[in-house]
Every structure is written in C-alpha cells, then in structure tokens.
PDB file of C-alpha atoms in Angstrom:
ATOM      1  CA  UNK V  13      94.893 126.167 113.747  1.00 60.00           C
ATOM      2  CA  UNK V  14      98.191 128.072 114.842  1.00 81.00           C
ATOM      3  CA  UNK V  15     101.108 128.035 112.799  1.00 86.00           C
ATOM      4  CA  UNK V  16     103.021 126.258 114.398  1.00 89.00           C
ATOM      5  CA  UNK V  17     100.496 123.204 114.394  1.00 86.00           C
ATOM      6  CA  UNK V  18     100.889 123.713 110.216  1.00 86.00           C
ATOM      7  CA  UNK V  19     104.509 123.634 110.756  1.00 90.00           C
ATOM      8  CA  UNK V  20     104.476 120.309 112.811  1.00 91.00           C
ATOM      9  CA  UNK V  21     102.433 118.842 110.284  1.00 89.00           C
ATOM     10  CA  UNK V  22     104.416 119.463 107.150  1.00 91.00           C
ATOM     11  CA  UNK V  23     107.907 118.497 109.418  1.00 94.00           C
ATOM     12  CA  UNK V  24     105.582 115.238 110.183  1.00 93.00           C
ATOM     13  CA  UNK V  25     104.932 115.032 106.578  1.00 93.00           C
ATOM     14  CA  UNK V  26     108.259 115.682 105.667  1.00 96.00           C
ATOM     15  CA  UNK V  27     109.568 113.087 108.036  1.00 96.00           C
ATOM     16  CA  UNK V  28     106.802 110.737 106.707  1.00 96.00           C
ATOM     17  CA  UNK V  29     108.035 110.936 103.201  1.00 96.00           C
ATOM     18  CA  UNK V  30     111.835 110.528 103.665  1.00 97.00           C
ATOM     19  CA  UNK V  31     111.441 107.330 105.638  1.00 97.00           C
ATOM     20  CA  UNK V  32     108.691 106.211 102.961  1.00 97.00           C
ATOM     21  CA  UNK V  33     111.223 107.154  99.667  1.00 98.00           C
ATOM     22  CA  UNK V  34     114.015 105.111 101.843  1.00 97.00           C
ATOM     23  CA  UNK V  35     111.211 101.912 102.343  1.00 96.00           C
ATOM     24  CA  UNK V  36     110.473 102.576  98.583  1.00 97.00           C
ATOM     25  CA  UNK V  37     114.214 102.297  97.365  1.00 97.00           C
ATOM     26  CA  UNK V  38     114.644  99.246  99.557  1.00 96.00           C
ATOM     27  CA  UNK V  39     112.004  97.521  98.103  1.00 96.00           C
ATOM     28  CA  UNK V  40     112.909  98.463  94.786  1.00 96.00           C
ATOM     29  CA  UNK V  41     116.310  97.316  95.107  1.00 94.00           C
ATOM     30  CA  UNK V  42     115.210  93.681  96.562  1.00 93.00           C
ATOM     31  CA  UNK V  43     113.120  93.510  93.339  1.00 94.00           C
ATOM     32  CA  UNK V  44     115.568  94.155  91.041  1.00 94.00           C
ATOM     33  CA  UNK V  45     117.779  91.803  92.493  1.00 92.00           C
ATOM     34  CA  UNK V  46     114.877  89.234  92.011  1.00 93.00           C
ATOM     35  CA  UNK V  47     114.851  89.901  88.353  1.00 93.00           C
ATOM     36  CA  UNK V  48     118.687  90.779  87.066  1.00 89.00           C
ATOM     37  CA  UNK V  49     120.004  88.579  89.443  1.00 81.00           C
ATOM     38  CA  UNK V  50     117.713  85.661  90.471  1.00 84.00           C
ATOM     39  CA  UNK V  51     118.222  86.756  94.284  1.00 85.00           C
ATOM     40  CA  UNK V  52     114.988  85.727  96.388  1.00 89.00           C
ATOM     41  CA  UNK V  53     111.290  87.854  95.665  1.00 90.00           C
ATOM     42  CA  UNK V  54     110.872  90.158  98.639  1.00 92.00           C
ATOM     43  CA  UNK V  55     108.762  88.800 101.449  1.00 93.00           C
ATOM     44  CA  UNK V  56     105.370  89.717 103.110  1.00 96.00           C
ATOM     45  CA  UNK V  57     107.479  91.337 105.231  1.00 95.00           C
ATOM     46  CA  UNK V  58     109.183  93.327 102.891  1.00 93.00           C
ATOM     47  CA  UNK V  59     106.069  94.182 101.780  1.00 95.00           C
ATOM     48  CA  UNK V  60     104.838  95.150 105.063  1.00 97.00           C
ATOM     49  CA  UNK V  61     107.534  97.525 106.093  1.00 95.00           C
ATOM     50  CA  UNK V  62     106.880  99.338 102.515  1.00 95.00           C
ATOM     51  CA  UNK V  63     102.924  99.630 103.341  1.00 97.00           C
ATOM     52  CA  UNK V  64     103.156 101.168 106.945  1.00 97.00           C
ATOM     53  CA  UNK V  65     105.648 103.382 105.612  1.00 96.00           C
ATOM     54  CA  UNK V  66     103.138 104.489 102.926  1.00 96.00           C
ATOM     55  CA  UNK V  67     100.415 104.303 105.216  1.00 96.00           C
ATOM     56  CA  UNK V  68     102.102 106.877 107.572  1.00 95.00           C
ATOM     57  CA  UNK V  69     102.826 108.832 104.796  1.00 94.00           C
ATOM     58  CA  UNK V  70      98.907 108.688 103.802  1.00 94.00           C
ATOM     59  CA  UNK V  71      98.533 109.975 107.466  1.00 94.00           C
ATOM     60  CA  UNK V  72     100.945 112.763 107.802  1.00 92.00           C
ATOM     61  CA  UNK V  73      99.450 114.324 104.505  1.00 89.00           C
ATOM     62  CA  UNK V  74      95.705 114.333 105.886  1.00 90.00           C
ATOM     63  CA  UNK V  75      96.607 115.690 108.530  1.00 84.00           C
ATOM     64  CA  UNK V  76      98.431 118.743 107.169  1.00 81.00           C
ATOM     65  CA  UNK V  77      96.057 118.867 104.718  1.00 83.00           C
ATOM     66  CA  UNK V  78      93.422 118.814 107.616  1.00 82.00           C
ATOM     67  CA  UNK V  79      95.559 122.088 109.239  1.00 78.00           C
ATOM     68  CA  UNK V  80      95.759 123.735 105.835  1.00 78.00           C
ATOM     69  CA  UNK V  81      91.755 123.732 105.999  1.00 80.00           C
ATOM     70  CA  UNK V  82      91.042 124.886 109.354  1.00 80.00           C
ATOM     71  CA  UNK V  83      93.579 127.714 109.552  1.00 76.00           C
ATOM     72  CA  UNK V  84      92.008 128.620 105.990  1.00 75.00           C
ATOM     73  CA  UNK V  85      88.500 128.480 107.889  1.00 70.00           C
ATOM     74  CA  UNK V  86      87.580 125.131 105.934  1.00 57.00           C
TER      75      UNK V  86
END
C-alpha cells in the first residue's frame, strides 16, 4: 500500500491505544477503590467500555500490521 495508508494506520493505532491506556487506568482505578476502599466492584459496563476499547485496539494493530505486509509485498 502507499505510505500514507501506513501512516493512517499507525495514527489509527496510535489513537487506538491512547483511548485504550485511558479505559485501562479507569478501570484500574474503580478496582482499587473496590479493594483499599470498599467503594462498589466495577460493573458489566465498566467492563464493557474497557473491552471495546481493547478490541479497537486489537483492530487498529491488524490493520497496520496488515499495511506493513502488503507494502513489504507480504
């Protein structure tokens, strides 16, 4: 592919992982709270928020990775 598909991807895969690290500290946070200080356990939708942000991340890095491969003839 052209470069500047590979560069959409990785700024895709870039954006991908900041708003999964943000989902991640979220969730962490919420848990900790459960356990130091006996705040409620994080809900299913919690949960879910976390899991499309890490499924969008899952995305964004097969398709760069899927870019990376053609451009390299693969």
């Amino acid at each position: 592919m052209t470069e500047t598909n590979l560069i959409l991807a990785l700024q895709a895969l870039d954006e991908a992982y900041v708003a999964f690290k943000k989902e991640n500290e979220q969730l962490d946070q919420k848990i900790e709270q459960c356990l130091h200080a006996g705040g409620p356990w994080p809900t299913e939708a919690d949960y879910r928020v976390w899991t499309d942000a890490a499924d969008a991340l899952r995305k964004a890095g097969q398709v760069h990775g899927e870019e990376v491969a053609s451009s390299h003839g693969g």
